[in-house]
Short mmCIF file of C-alpha atoms and ligand atoms in Angstrom, two decimals:
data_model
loop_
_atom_site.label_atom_id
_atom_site.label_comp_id
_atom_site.label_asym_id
_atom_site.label_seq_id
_atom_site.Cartn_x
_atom_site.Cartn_y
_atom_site.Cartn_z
CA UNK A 1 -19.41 19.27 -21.42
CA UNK A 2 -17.02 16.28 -20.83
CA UNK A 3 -15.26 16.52 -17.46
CA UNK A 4 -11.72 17.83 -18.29
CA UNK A 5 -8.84 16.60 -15.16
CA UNK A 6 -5.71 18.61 -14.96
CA UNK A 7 -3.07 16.96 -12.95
CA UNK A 8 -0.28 18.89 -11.68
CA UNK A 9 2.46 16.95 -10.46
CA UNK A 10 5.18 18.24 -8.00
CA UNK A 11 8.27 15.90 -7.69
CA UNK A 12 7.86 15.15 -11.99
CA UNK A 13 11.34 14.15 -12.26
CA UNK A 14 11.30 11.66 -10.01
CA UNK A 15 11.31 8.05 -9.93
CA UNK A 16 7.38 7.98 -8.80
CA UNK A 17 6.20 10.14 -11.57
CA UNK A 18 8.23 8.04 -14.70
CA UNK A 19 7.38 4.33 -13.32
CA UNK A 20 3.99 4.58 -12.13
CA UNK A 21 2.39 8.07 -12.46
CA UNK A 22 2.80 8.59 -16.59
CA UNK A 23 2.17 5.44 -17.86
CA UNK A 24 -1.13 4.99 -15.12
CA UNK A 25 -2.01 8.31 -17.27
CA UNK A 26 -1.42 7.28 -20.25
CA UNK A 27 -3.42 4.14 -20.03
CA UNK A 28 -6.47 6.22 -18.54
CA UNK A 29 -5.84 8.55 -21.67
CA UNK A 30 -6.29 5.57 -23.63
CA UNK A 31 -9.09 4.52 -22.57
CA UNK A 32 -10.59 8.35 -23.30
CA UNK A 33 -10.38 9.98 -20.19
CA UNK A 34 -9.47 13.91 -20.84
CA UNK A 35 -7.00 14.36 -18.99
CA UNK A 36 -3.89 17.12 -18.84
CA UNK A 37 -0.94 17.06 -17.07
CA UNK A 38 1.47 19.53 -15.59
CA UNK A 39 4.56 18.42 -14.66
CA UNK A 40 6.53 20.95 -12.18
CA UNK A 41 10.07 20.78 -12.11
CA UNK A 42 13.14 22.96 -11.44
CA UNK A 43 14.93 21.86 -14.37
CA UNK A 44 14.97 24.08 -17.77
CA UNK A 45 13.21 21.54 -20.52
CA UNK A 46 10.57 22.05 -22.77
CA UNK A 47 7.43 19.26 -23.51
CA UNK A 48 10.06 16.82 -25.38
CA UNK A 49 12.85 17.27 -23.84
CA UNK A 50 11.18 16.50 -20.48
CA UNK A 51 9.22 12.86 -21.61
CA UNK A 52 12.77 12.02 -23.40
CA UNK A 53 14.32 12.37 -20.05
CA UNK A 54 11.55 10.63 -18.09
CA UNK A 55 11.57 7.29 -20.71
CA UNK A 56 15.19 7.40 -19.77
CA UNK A 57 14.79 6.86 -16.22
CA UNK A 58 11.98 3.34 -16.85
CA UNK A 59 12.83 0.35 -18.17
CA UNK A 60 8.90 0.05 -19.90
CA UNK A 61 9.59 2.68 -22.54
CA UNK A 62 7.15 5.50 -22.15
CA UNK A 63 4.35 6.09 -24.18
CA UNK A 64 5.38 9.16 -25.25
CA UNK A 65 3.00 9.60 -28.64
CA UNK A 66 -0.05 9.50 -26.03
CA UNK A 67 1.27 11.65 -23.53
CA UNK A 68 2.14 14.59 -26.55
CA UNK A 69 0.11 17.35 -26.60
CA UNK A 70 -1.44 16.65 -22.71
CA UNK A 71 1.48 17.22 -21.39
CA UNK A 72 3.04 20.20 -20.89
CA UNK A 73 6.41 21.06 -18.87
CA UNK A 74 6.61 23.77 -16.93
CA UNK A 75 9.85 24.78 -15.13
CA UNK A 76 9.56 26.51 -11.23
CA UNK A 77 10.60 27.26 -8.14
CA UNK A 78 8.08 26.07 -6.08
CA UNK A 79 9.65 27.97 -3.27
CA UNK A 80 9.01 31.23 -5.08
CA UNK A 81 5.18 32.44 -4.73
CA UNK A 82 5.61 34.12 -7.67
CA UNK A 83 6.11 31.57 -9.77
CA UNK A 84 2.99 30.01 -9.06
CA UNK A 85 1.53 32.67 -11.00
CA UNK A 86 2.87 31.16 -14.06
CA UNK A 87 1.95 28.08 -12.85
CA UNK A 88 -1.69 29.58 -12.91
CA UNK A 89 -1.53 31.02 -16.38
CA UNK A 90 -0.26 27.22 -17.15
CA UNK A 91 -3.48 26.10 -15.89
CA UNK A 92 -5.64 28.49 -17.57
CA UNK A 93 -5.76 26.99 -21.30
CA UNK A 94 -7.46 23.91 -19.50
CA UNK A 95 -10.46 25.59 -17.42
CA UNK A 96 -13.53 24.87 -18.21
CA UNK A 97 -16.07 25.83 -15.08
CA UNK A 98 -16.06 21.80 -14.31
CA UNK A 99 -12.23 21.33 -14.87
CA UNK A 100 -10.93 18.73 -11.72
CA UNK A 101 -7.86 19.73 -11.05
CA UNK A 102 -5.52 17.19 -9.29
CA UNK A 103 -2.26 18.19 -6.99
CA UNK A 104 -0.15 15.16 -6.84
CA UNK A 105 2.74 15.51 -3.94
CA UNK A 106 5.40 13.34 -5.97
CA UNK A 107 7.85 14.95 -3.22
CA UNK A 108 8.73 14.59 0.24
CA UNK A 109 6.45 15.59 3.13
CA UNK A 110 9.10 18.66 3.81
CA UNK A 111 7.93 20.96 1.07
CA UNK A 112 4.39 19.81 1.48
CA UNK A 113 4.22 23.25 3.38
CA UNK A 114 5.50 25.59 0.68
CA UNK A 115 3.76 23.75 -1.99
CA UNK A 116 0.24 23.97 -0.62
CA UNK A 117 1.19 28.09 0.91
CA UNK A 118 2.08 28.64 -2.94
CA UNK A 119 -1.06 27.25 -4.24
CA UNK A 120 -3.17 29.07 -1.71
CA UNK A 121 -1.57 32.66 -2.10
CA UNK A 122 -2.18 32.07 -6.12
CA UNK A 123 -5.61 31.02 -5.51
CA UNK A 124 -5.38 27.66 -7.11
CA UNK A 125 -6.87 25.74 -4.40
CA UNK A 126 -10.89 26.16 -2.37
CA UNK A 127 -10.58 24.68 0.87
CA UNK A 128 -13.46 22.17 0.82
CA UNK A 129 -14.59 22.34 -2.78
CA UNK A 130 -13.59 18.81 -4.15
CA UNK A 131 -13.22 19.91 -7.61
CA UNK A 132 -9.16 20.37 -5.91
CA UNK A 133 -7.74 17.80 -4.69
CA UNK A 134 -4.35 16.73 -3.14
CA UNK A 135 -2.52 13.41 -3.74
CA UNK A 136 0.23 12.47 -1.54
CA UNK A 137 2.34 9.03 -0.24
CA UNK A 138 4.37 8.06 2.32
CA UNK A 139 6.05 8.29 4.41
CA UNK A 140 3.13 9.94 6.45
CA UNK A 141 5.70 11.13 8.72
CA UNK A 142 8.31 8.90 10.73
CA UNK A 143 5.71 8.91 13.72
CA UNK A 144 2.26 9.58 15.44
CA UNK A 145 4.13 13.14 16.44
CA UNK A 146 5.40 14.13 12.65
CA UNK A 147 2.13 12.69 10.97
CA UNK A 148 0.31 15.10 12.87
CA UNK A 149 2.51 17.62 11.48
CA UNK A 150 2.34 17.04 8.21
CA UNK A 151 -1.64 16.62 8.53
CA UNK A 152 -2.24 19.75 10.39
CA UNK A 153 0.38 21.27 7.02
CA UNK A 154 -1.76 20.03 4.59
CA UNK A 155 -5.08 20.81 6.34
CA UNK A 156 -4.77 24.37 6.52
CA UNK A 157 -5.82 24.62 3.12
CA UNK A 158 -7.27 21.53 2.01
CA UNK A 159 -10.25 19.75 4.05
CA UNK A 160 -10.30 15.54 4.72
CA UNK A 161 -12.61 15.44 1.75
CA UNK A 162 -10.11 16.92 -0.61
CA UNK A 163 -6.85 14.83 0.86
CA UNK A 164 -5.99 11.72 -1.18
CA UNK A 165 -3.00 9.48 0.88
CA UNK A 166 -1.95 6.94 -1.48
CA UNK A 167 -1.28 3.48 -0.18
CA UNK A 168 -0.30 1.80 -3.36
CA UNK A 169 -1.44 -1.43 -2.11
CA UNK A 170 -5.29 -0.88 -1.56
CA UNK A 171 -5.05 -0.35 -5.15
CA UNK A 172 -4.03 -4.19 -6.52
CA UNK A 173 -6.34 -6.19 -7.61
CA UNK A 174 -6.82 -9.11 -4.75
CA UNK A 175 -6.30 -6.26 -2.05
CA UNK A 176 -9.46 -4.80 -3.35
CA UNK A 177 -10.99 -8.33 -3.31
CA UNK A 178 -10.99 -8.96 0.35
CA UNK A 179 -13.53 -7.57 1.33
CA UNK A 180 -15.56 -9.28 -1.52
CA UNK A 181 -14.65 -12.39 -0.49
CA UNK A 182 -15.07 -12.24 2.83
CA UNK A 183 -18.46 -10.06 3.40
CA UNK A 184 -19.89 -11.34 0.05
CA UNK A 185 -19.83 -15.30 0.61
CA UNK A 186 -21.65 -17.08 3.32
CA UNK A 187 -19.14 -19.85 3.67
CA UNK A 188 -16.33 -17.63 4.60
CA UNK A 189 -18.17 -14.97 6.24
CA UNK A 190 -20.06 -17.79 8.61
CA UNK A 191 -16.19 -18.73 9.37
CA UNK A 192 -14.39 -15.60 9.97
CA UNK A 193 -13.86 -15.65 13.77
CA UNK A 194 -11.56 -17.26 16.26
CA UNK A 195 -14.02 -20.24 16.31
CA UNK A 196 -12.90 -21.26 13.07
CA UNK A 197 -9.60 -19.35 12.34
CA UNK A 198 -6.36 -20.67 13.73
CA UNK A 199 -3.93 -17.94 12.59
CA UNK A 200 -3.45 -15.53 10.22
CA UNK A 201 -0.49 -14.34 8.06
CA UNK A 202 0.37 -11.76 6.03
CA UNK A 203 3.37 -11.85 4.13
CA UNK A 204 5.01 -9.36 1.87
CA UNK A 205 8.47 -10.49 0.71
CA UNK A 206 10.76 -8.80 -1.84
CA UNK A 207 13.97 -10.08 -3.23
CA UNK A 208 15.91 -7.74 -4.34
CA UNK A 209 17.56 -4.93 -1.73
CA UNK A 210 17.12 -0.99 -1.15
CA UNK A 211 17.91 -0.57 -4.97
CA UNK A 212 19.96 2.28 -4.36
CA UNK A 213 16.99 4.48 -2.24
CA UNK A 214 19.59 4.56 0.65
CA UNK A 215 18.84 8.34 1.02
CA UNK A 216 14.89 7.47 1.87
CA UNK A 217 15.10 3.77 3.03
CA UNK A 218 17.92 4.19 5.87
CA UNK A 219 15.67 6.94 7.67
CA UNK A 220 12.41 4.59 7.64
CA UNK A 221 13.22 0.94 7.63
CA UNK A 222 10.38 -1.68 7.14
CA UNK A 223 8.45 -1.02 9.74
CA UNK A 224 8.08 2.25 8.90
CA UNK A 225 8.11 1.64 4.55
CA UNK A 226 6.15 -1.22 4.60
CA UNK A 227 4.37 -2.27 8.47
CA UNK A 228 3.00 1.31 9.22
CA UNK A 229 0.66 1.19 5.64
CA UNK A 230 1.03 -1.64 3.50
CA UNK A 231 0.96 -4.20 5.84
CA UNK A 232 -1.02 -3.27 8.34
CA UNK A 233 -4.23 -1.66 5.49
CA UNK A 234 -4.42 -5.39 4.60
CA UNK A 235 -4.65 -6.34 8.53
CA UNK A 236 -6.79 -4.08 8.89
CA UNK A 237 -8.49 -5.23 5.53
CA UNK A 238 -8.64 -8.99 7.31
CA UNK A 239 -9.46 -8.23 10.68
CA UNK A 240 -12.41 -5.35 10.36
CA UNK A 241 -16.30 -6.36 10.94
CA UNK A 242 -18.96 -5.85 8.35
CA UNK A 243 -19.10 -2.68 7.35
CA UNK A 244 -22.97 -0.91 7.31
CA UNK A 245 -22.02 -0.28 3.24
CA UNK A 246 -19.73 -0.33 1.16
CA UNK A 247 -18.93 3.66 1.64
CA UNK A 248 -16.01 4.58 2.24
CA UNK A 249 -16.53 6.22 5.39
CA UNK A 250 -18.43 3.28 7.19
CA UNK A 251 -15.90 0.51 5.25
CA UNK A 252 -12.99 3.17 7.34
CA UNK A 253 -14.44 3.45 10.45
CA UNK A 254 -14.17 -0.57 10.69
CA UNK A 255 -10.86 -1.13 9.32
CA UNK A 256 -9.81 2.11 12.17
CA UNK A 257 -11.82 -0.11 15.12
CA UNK A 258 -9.95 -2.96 13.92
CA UNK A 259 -6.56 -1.06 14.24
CA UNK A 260 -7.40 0.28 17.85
CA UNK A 261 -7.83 -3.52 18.66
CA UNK A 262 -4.62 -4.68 17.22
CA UNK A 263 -2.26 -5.09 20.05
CA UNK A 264 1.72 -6.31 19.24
CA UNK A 265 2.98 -9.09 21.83
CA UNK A 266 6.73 -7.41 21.90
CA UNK A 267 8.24 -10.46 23.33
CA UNK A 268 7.93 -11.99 19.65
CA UNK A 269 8.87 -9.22 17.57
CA UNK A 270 12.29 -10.01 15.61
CA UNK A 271 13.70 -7.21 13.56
CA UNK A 272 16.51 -7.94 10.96
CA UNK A 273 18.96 -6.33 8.63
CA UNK A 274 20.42 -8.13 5.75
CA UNK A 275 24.58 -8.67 5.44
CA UNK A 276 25.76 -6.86 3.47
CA UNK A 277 23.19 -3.69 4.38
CA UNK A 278 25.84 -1.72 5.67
CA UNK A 279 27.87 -1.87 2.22
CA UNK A 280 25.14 -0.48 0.33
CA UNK A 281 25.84 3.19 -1.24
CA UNK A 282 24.99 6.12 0.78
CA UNK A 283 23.93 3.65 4.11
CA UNK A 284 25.74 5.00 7.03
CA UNK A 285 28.60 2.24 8.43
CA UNK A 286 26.57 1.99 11.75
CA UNK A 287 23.40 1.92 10.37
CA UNK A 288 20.62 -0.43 12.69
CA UNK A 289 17.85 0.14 9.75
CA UNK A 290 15.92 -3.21 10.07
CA UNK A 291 15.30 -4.57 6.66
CA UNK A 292 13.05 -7.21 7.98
CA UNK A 293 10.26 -7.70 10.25
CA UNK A 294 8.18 -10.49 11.83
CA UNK A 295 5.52 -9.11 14.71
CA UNK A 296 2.83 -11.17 16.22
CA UNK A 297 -0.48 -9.13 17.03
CA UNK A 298 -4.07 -10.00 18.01
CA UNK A 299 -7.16 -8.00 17.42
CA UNK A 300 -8.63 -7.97 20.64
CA UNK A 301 -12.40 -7.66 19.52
CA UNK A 302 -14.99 -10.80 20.07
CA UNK A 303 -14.54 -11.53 16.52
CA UNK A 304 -11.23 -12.09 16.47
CA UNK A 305 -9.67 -12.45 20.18
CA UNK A 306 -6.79 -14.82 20.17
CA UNK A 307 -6.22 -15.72 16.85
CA UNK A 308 -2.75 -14.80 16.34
CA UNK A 309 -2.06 -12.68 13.43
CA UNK A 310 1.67 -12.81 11.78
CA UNK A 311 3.06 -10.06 9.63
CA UNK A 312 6.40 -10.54 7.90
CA UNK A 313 7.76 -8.58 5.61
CA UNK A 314 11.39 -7.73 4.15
CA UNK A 315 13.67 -7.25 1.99
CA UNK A 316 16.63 -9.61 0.04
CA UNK A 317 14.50 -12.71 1.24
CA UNK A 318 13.83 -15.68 -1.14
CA UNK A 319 11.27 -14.55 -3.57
CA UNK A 320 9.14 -11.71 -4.43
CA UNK A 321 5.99 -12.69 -2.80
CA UNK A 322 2.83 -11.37 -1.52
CA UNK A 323 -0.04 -13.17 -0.02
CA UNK A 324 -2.06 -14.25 2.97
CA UNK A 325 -2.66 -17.40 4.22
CA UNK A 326 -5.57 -18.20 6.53
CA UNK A 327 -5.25 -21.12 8.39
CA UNK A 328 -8.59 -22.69 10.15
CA UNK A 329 -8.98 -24.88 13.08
CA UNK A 330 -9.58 -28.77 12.88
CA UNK A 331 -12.73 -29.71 14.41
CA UNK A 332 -13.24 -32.26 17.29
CA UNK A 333 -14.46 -34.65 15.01
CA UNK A 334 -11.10 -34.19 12.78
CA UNK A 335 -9.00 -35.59 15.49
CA UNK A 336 -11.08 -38.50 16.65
CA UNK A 337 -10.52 -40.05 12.85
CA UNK A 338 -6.44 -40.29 13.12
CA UNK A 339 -6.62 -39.35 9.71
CA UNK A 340 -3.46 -37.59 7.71
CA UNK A 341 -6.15 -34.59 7.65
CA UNK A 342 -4.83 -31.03 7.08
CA UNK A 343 -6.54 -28.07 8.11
CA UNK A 344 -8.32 -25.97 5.64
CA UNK A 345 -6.22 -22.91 4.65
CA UNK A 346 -7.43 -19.95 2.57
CA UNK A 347 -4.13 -18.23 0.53
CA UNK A 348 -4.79 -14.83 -0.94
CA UNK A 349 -2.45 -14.32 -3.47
CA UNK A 350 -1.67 -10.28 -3.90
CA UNK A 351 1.54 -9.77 -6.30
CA UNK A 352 2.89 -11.59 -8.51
CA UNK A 353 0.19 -13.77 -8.60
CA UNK A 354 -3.50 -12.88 -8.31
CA UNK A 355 -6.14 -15.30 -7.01
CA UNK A 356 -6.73 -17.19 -4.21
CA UNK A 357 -6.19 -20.84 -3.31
CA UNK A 358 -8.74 -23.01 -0.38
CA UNK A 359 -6.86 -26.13 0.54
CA UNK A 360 -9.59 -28.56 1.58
CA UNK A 361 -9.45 -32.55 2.42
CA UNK A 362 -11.00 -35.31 -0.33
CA UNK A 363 -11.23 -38.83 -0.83
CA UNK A 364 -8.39 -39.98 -2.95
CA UNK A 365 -10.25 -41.52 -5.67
CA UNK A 366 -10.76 -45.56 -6.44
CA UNK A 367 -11.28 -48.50 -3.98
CA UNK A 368 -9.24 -47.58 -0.24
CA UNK A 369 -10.17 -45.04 1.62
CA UNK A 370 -7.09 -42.35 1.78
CA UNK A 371 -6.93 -38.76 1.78
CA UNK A 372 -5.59 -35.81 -0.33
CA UNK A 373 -5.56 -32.48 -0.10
CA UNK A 374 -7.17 -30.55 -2.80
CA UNK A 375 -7.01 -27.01 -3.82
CA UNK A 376 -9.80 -24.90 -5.43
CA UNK A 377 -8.50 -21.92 -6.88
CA UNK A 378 -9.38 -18.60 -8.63
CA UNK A 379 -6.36 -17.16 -10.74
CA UNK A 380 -7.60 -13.65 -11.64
CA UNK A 381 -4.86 -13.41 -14.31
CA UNK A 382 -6.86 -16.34 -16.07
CA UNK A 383 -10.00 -14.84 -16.55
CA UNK A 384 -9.34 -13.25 -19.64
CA UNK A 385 -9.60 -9.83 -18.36
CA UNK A 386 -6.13 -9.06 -20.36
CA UNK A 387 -3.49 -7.08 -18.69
CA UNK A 388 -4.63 -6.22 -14.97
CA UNK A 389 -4.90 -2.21 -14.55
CA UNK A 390 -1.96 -1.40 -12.15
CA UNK A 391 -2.32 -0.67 -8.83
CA UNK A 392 -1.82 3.36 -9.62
CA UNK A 393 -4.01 3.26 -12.72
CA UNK A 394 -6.92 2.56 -10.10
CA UNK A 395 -6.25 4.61 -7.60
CA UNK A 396 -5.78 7.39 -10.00
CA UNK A 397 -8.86 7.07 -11.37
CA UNK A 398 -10.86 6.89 -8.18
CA UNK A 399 -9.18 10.30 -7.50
CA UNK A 400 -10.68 11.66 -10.44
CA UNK A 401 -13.96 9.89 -10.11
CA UNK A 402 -13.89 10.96 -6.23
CA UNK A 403 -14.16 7.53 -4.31
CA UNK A 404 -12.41 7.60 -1.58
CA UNK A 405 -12.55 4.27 -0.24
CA UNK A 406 -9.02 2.96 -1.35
CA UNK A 407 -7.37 5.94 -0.05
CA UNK A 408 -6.59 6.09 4.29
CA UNK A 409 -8.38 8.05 5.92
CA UNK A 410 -6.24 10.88 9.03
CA UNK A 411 -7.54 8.26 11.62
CA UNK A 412 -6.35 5.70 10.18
CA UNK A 413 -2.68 6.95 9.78
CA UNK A 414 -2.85 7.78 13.05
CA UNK A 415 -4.21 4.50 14.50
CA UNK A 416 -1.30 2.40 12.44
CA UNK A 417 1.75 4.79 13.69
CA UNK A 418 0.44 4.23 17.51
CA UNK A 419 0.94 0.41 17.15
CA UNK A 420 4.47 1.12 15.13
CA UNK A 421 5.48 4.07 17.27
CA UNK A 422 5.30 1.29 20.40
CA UNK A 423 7.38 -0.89 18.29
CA UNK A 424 10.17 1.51 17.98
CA UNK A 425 10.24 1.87 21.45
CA UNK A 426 11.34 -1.64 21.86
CA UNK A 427 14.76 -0.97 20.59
CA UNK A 428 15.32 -4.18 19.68
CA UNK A 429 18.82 -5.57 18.25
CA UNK A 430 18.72 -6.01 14.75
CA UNK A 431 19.26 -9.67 14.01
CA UNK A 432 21.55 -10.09 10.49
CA UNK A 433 20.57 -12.55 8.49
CA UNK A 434 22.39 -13.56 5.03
CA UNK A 435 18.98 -15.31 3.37
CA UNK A 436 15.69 -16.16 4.19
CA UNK A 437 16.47 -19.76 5.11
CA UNK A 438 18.67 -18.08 8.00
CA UNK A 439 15.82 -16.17 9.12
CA UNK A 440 13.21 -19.07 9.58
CA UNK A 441 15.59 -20.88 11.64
CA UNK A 442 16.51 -18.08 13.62
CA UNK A 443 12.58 -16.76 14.03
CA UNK A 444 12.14 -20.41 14.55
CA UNK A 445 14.74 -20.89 17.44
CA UNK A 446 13.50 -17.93 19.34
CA UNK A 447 9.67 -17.97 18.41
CA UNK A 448 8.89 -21.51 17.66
CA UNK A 449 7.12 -20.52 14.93
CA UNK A 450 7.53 -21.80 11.45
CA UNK A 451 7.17 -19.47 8.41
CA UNK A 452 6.18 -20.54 4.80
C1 BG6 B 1 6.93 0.73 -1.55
C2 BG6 B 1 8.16 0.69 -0.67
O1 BG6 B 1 5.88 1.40 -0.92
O2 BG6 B 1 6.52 -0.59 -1.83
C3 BG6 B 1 9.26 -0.12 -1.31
O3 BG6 B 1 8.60 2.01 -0.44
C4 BG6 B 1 8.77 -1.47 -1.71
O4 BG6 B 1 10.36 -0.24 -0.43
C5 BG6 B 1 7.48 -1.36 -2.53
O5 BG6 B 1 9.77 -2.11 -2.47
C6 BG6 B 1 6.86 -2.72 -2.80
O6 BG6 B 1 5.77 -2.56 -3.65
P1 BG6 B 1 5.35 -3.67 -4.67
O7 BG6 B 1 4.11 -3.15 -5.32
O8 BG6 B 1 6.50 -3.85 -5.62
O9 BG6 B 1 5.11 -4.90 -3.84
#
């Protein structure tokens, strides 16, 4: 019998569900998956009127011959118990004994409660069978103390096994491919320690501003929108020691030592908000919502002790930009030549770009004996793989296929918010900064430190 999956998304009218959740399903519908979807919403529409709406809200038009027919519409109050007895006669004409059915949380973490109450009274959820599953993103909370409260919410009646928290990053491409490169080739593994490594950077930097999200971003901020997962998953990603496999649960129970090492030297941290912040629609006139952060940690482990680790990140900087760049020592030997040597740096580009870059020294070529730096490179989008899957496509599919390991696991939520939640305490002023240029003199000024 071919495995049937029957999505049913909460939050369907949202942003969430029309730029990343329907066309990641329509793609996986392409490629033959059977899957159904239904999409929960107050709103009175039927089938058509609903994807006519949703390819109204994306600028990439909407598949919407594909999604026909596996999609169906179904209009609730998800506050009403009742109704989720229509949503189970909804669910019915898709059944088959084997049928996976998916809950994705396309809401905020405040109705998580009455959601998963409604699908428990109806019966459309067995704690612990992992033929149900829950999807859900962040904000995990706004702290250690509400993440524990949405947890213990959704854990009533779904188990760890069943809980999928969605950190859109672990899904793209080169985020997947750290650990590749680093456990998978001698020559970097051999190097991956503060013998070798100078510092370490991760930077994610976005151009454009809140985009109008006023009513989510002003509560959270960066640190809390992009440090608390984002950022600090690929740390963690960077930092962690061999895993025993490749399981998910041995791969988590690194990346969660690696977190309990990270420690934040507060005397560095530099939190910003971009002019003209306060003007945005909806942002309160006093708002101190950093837009921007640059912390310095180090992973206290033997590994990894002392190598400074940078994480930037913000928003209305100079580019949309993600990627890491490793920096190694020089050796001893290095300095005694006087030589216009650089060190060897290993960039990890993430989004837009996906590869990575090592920057090593060479001979210039012909008769004198001068140096150049040379770059080998891997560009992912050249190897004639066609379009990349997107980051959701992936991590959609791994729900549906069960594989847990780009999904964070409870302890590591709860291991990130303890290193923001001390952070927050700082109360640091909010430094306002009209462009990125202004920022890396100002970081510069008080840090010393330059950024790229
Ligand atoms: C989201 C944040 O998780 O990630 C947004 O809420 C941010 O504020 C976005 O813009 C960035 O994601 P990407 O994939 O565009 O780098």
């Amino acid at each position: 019998m071919k495995q049937v999956y029957l999505f049913t998304i909460f939050g369907s009218t949202g942003d969430l569900t029309a730029r990343k959740l329907l066309p990641a399903i329509t793609e996986l519908i392409k490629k033959s998956y059977d899957i159904h979807v239904i999409a929960v919403g107050r709103r009175a529409f039927d089938d058509a009127e609903y994807l006519n709406f949703m390819n109204k809200k994306t600028d990439q038009p909407l598949e919407i011959d594909v999604l026909k027919g596996r999609l169906h519409y179904l209009e609730m109050d998800i506050s009403d118990p009742l109704d989720y007895l229509n949503l189970k006669d909804a669910q019915r004409a898709y059944l088959n004994g084997s049928t996976k059915r998916l809950y994705y949380m396309a809401v905020g973490p405040e109705l998580f409660d009455v959601i998963t109450d409604g699908l428990n009274h109806a019966h459309l959820v067995k704690k612990d069978d992992v033929s149900d599953v829950v999807a859900f993103e962040k904000p995990f909370g706004e702290d250690l103390l509400s993440a524990e409260k949405i947890n213990a919410l959704l854990s009533k009646h779904f188990s760890e096994r069943q809980m999928f928290r969605i950190d859109h990053y672990l899904g793209k491409e080169m985020i997947q491919n750290i650990m590749m490169l680093r456990f998978a080739n001698r020559i970097i593994e051999d190097s991956w320690h503060n013998r070798s490594i100078k510092k370490m950077s991760v930077y994610v930097k976005e151009k454009d501003g809140i985009l109008g999200r006023a009513g989510y971003y002003d509560k959270v901020g960066a640190l809390r929108d992009m440090m608390q997962s984002h950022v600090l998953q690929v740390v963690s990603l960077l930092t962690m020691d061999i895993p025993v496999s490749y399981y998910s649960d041995d791969v988590k129970n690194e990346k969660v030592a690696a977190l309990q090492a990270l420690s934040i030297d507060d005397s560095e941290t530099i939190l910003g908000q971009y002019k003209g912040y306060l003007d945005e629609e909806n942002v309160p006139e006093d708002s101190d919502t950093e837009t921007f952060v640059f912390l310095k940690g180090f992973i206290n482990t033997p590994r990894f002790k002392g190598v400074p680790i940078y994480m930037i990140t913000g928003k209305k900087l100079d580019e949309k930009n993600a990627f890491i760049e490793v920096e190694f020592e020089e050796t001893s030997e290095q300095r005694k030549w006087h030589l216009p040597l650089s060190t060897n740096r290993l960039r990890i580009n993430i989004a837009p770009e996906d590869g990575f870059q090592l920057t090593l020294n060479a001979k210039v070529p012909g008769l004198r004996e001068a140096v150049q730096q040379v770059k080998l490179g891997y560009d992912v989008t050249n190897q004639g793989v066609g379009n990349l899957p997107e980051a959701y496509e992936k991590l959609l599919l791994d729900m549906m296929e069960h594989h847990r390991t780009l999904f964070t696991r409870w302890d590591e939520i709860q291991a990130s918010w303890q290193i923001i939640d001390s952070v927050l305490k700082q109360e640091k002023k909010r430094y306002k900064y009209s462009d990125y240029e202004d920022l890396k003199n100002y970081i510069k000024n008080q840090t010393g430190e330059t950024l790229l």
